CSV table of C-alpha atoms in Angstrom, one decimal:
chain,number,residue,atom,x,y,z
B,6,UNK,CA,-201.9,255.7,32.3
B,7,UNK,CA,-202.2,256.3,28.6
B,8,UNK,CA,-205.6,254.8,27.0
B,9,UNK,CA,-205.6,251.9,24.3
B,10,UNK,CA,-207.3,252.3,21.6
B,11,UNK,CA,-207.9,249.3,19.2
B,12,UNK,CA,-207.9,250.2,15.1
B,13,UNK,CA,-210.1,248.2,13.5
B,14,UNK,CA,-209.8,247.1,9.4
B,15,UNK,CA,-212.3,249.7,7.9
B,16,UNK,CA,-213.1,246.6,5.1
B,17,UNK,CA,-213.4,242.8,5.2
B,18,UNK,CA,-212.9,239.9,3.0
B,19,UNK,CA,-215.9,237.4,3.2
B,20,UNK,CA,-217.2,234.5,1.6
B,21,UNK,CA,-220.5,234.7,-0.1
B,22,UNK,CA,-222.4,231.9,-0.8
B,23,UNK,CA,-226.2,231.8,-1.4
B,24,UNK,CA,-229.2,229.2,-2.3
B,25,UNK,CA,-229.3,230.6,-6.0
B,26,UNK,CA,-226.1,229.0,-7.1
B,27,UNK,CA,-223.3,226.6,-5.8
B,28,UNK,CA,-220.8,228.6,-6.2
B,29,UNK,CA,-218.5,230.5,-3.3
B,30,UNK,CA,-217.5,234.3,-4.2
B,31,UNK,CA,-214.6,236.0,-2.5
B,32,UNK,CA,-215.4,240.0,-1.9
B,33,UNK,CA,-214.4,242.8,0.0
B,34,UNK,CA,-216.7,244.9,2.0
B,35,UNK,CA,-216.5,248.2,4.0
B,36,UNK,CA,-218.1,247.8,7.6
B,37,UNK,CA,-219.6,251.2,7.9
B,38,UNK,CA,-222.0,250.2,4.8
B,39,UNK,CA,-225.9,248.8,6.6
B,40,UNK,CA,-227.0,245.5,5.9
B,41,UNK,CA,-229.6,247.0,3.4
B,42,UNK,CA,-226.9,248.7,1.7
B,43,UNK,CA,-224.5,245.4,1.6
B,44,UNK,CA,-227.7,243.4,0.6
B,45,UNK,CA,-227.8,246.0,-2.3
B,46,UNK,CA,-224.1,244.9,-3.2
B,47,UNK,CA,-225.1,240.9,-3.0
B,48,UNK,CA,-227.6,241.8,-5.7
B,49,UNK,CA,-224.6,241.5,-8.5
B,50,UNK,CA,-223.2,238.8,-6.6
B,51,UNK,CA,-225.8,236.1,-6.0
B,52,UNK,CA,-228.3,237.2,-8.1
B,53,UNK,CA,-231.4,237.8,-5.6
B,54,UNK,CA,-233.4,241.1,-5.4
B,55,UNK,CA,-232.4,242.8,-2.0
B,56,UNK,CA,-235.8,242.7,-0.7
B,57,UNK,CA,-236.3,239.0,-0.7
B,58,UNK,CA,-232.6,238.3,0.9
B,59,UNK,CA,-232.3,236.5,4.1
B,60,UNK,CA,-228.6,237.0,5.5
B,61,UNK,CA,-227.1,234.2,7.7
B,62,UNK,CA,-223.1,234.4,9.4
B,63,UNK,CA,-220.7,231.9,9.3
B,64,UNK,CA,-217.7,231.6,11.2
B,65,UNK,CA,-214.4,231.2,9.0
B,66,UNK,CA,-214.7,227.3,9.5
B,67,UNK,CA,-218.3,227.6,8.6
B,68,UNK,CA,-219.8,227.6,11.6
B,69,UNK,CA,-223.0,229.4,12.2
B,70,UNK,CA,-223.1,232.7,14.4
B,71,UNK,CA,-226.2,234.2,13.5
B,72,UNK,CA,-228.5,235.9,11.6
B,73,UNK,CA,-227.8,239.6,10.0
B,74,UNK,CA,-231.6,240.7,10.2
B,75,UNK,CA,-231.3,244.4,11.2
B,76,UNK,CA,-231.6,246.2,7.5
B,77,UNK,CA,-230.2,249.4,9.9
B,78,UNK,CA,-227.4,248.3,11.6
B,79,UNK,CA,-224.0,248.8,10.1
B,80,UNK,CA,-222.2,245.6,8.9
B,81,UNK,CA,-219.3,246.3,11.4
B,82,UNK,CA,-221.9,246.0,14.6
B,83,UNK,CA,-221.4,242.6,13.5
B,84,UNK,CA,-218.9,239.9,14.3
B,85,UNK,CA,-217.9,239.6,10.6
B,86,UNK,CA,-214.2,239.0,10.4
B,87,UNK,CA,-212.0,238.1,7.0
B,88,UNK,CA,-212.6,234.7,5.7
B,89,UNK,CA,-216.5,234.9,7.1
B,90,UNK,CA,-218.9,233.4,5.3
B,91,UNK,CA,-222.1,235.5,4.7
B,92,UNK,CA,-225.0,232.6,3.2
B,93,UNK,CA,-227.6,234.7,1.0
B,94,UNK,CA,-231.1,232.9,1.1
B,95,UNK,CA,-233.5,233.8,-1.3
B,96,UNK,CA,-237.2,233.7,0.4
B,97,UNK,CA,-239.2,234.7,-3.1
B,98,UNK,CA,-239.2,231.0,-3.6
B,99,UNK,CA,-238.5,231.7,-7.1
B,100,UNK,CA,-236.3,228.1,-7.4
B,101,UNK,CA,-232.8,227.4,-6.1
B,102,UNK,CA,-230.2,226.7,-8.8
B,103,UNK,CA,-232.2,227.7,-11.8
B,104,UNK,CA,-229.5,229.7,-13.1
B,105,UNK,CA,-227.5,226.0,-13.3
B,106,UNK,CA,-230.0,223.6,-14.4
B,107,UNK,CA,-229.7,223.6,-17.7
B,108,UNK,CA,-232.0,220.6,-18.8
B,109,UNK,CA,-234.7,223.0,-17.6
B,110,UNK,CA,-234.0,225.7,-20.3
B,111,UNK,CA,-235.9,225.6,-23.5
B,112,UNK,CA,-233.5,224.8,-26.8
B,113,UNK,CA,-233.9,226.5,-29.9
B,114,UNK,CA,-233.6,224.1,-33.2
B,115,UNK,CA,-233.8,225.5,-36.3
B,116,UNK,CA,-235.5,223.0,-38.5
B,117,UNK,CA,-233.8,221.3,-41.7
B,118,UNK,CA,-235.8,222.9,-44.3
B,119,UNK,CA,-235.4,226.1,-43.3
B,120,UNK,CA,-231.4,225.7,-42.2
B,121,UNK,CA,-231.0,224.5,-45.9
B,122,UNK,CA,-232.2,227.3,-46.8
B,123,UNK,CA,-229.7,229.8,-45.0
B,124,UNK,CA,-226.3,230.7,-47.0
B,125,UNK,CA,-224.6,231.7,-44.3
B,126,UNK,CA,-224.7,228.0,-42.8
B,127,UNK,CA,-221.7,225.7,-42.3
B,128,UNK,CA,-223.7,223.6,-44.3
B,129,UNK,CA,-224.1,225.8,-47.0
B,130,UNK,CA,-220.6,226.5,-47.6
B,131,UNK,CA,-219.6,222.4,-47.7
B,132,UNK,CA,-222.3,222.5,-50.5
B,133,UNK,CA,-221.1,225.0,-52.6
B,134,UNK,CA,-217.3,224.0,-52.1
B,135,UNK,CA,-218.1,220.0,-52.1
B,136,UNK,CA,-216.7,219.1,-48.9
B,137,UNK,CA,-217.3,217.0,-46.2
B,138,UNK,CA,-220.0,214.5,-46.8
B,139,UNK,CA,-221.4,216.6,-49.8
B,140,UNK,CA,-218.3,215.3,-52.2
B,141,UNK,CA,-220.2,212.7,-53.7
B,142,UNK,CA,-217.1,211.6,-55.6
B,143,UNK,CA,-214.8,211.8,-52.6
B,144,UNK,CA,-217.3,209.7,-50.8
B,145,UNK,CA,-217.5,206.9,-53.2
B,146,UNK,CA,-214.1,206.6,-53.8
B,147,UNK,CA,-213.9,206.3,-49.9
B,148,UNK,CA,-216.1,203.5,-50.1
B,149,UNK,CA,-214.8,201.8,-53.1
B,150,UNK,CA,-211.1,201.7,-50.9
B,151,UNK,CA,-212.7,200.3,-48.0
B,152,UNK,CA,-214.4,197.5,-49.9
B,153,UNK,CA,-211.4,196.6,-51.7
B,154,UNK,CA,-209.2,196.5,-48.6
B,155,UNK,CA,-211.8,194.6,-47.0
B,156,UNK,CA,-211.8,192.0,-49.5
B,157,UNK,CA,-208.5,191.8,-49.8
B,158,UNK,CA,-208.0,191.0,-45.9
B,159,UNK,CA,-210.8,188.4,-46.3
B,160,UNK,CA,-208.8,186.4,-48.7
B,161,UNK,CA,-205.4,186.8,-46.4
B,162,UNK,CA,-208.1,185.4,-43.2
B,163,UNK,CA,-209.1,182.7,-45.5
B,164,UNK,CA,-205.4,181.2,-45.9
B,165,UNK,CA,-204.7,181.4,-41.7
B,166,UNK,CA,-206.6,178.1,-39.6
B,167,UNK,CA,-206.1,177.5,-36.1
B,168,UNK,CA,-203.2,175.6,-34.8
B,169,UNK,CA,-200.5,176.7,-37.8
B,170,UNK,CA,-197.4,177.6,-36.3
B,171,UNK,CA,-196.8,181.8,-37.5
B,172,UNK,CA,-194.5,184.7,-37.2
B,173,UNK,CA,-196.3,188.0,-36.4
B,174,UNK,CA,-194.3,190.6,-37.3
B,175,UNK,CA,-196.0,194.8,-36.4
B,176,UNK,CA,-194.9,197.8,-36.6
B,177,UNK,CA,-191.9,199.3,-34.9
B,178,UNK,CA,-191.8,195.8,-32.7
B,179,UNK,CA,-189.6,192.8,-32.7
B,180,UNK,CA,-190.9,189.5,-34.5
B,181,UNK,CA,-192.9,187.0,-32.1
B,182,UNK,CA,-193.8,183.3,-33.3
B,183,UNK,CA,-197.0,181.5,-31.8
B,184,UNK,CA,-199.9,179.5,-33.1
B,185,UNK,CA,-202.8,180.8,-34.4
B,186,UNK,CA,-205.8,180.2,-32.5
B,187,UNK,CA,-208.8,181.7,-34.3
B,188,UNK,CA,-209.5,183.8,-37.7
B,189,UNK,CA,-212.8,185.4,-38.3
B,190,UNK,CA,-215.2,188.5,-36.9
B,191,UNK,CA,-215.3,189.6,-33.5
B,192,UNK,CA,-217.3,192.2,-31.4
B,193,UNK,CA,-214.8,194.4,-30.5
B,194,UNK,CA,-213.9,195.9,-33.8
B,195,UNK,CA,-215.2,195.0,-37.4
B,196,UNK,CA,-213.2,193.2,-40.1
B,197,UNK,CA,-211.4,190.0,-39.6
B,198,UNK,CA,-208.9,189.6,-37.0
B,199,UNK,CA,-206.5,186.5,-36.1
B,200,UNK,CA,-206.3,185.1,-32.4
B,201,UNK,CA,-202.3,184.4,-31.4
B,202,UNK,CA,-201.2,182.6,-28.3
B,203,UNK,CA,-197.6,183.8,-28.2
B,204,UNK,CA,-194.8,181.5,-27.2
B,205,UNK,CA,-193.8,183.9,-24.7
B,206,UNK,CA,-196.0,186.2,-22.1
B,207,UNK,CA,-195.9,189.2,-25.2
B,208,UNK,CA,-199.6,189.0,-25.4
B,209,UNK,CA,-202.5,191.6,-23.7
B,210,UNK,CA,-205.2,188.7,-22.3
B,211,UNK,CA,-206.0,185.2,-22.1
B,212,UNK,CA,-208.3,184.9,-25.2
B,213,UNK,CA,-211.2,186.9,-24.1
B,214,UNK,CA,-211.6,190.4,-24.9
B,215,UNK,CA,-214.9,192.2,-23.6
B,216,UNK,CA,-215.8,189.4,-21.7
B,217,UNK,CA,-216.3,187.4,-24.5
B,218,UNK,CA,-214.0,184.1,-25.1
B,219,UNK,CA,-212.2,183.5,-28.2
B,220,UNK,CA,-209.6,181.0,-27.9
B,221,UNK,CA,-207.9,179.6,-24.6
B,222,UNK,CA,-204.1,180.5,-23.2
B,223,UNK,CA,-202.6,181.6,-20.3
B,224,UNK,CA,-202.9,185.5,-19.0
B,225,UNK,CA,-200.6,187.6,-21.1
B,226,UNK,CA,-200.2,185.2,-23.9
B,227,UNK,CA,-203.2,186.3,-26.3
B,228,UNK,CA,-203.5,188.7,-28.6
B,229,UNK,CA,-205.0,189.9,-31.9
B,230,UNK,CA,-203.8,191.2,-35.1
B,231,UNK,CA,-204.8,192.2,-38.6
B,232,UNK,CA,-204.2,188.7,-40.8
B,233,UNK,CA,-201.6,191.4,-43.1
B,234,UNK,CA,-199.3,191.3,-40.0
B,235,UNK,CA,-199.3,187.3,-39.5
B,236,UNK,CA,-197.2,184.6,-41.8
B,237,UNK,CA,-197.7,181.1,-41.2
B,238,UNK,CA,-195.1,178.4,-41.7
B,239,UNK,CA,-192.8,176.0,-40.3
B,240,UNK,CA,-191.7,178.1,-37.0
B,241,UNK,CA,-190.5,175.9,-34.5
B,242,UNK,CA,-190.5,177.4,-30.6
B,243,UNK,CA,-186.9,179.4,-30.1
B,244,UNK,CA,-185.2,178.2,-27.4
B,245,UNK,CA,-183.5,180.4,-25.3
B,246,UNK,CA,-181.7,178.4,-23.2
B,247,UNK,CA,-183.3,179.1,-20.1
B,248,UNK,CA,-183.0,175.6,-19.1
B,249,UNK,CA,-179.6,175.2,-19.3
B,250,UNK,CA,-177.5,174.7,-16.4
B,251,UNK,CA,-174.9,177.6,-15.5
């Protein structure tokens, strides 16, 4: 009868984990290397000095086998198969996950007076080009706009009262008549906005937006638009003949 001989994988694919780091490496190891040689190779893995490495053996669903504590025995004496997961302990007690906390690490800030005084700074070269908030001119103008279109919508606000029948008419969407419902500032956004309860369910809330209450109407009827998109007038509710009989 002819012997058997069994061929075993001279390499293996484990998992590395350790207490360093969260993270889970895949590498490939040869079993005739000793555990202080493969603890040697963890070094650029985990990030822990050989000597202070504690090895533990997991299963490939992470069960634990048992410790790899013989710094002479060769790594295939072991049961370590592919998809194994070797767990790297650091024992120094130097900190686990310091490499990840990153509220523990020290910030450099350079302060103002001496960053102004770089001229290789981003802020130096919006200075000497005028850019950004440095345009003076830009700026103002940019401020003089905004006033003027904010006055401008004040006096449209001031011509809107609640309950006037209106026509609002947006962008890109079909006209929708309703009654206004309120005119003034709110919280969500700055300027002045007008309140609408729709004649139809066309509208995004019942009144309230942020938890805060404007005006009363039904779920889906409210809404709020910029006065510029709302004329008031004599708009009567379209029928649509959904009450007639077929």
């Amino acid at each position: 009868m002819d012997g058997v001989s069994v061929i075993t994988n001279p390499t293996v694919s484990v998992r590395v984990t350790s207490t360093a780091n969260s993270f889970e490496a895949l590498r490939r190891f040869n079993r005739g290397i000793t555990i202080a040689e493969f603890k040697c190779k963890l070094e650029l893995v985990v990030g822990i000095q050989a000597s202070c490495m504690d090895l533990q053996l997991f299963s490939s669903t992470d069960a634990f086998l048992q410790k790899l504590d013989d710094n002479e025995a060769l790594m295939g004496s072991y049961p370590v198969d592919d998809n194994c997961r070797i767990h790297v302990i650091d024992k120094s007690g130097s900190g686990s996950g310091g490499f990840e906390d990153l509220s523990a690490v020290e910030k450099f800030q350079l302060p103002d007076e001496a960053y102004d005084k770089r001229s290789e700074s981003v802020r130096s070269f919006l200075k000497k080009n005028k850019a950004g908030r440095f345009n003076e001119e830009k700026a103002a103008q940019k401020e003089e706009l905004q006033v003027q279109r904010d006055a401008e919508e004040k006096l449209l606000a001031e011509a809107l009262a609640p309950g006037l029948r209106c026509e609002v008419q947006l962008m890109g969407q079909p006209t929708r008549r309703g009654t206004v419902m309120y005119v003034g500032n709110t919280e969500f956004k700055p300027g002045y906005w007008v309140g609408i309860k729709y004649d139809e369910p066309l509208g995004k809330h019942d009144g309230s937006v942020n938890g805060k209450q404007y005006f009363q109407c039904q779920p889906k009827y409210g809404a709020f638009v910029k006065p510029q998109f709302v004329t008031v007038g004599d708009f009567p509710e379209e029928d649509f003949g959904l009450n007639d009989e077929m």
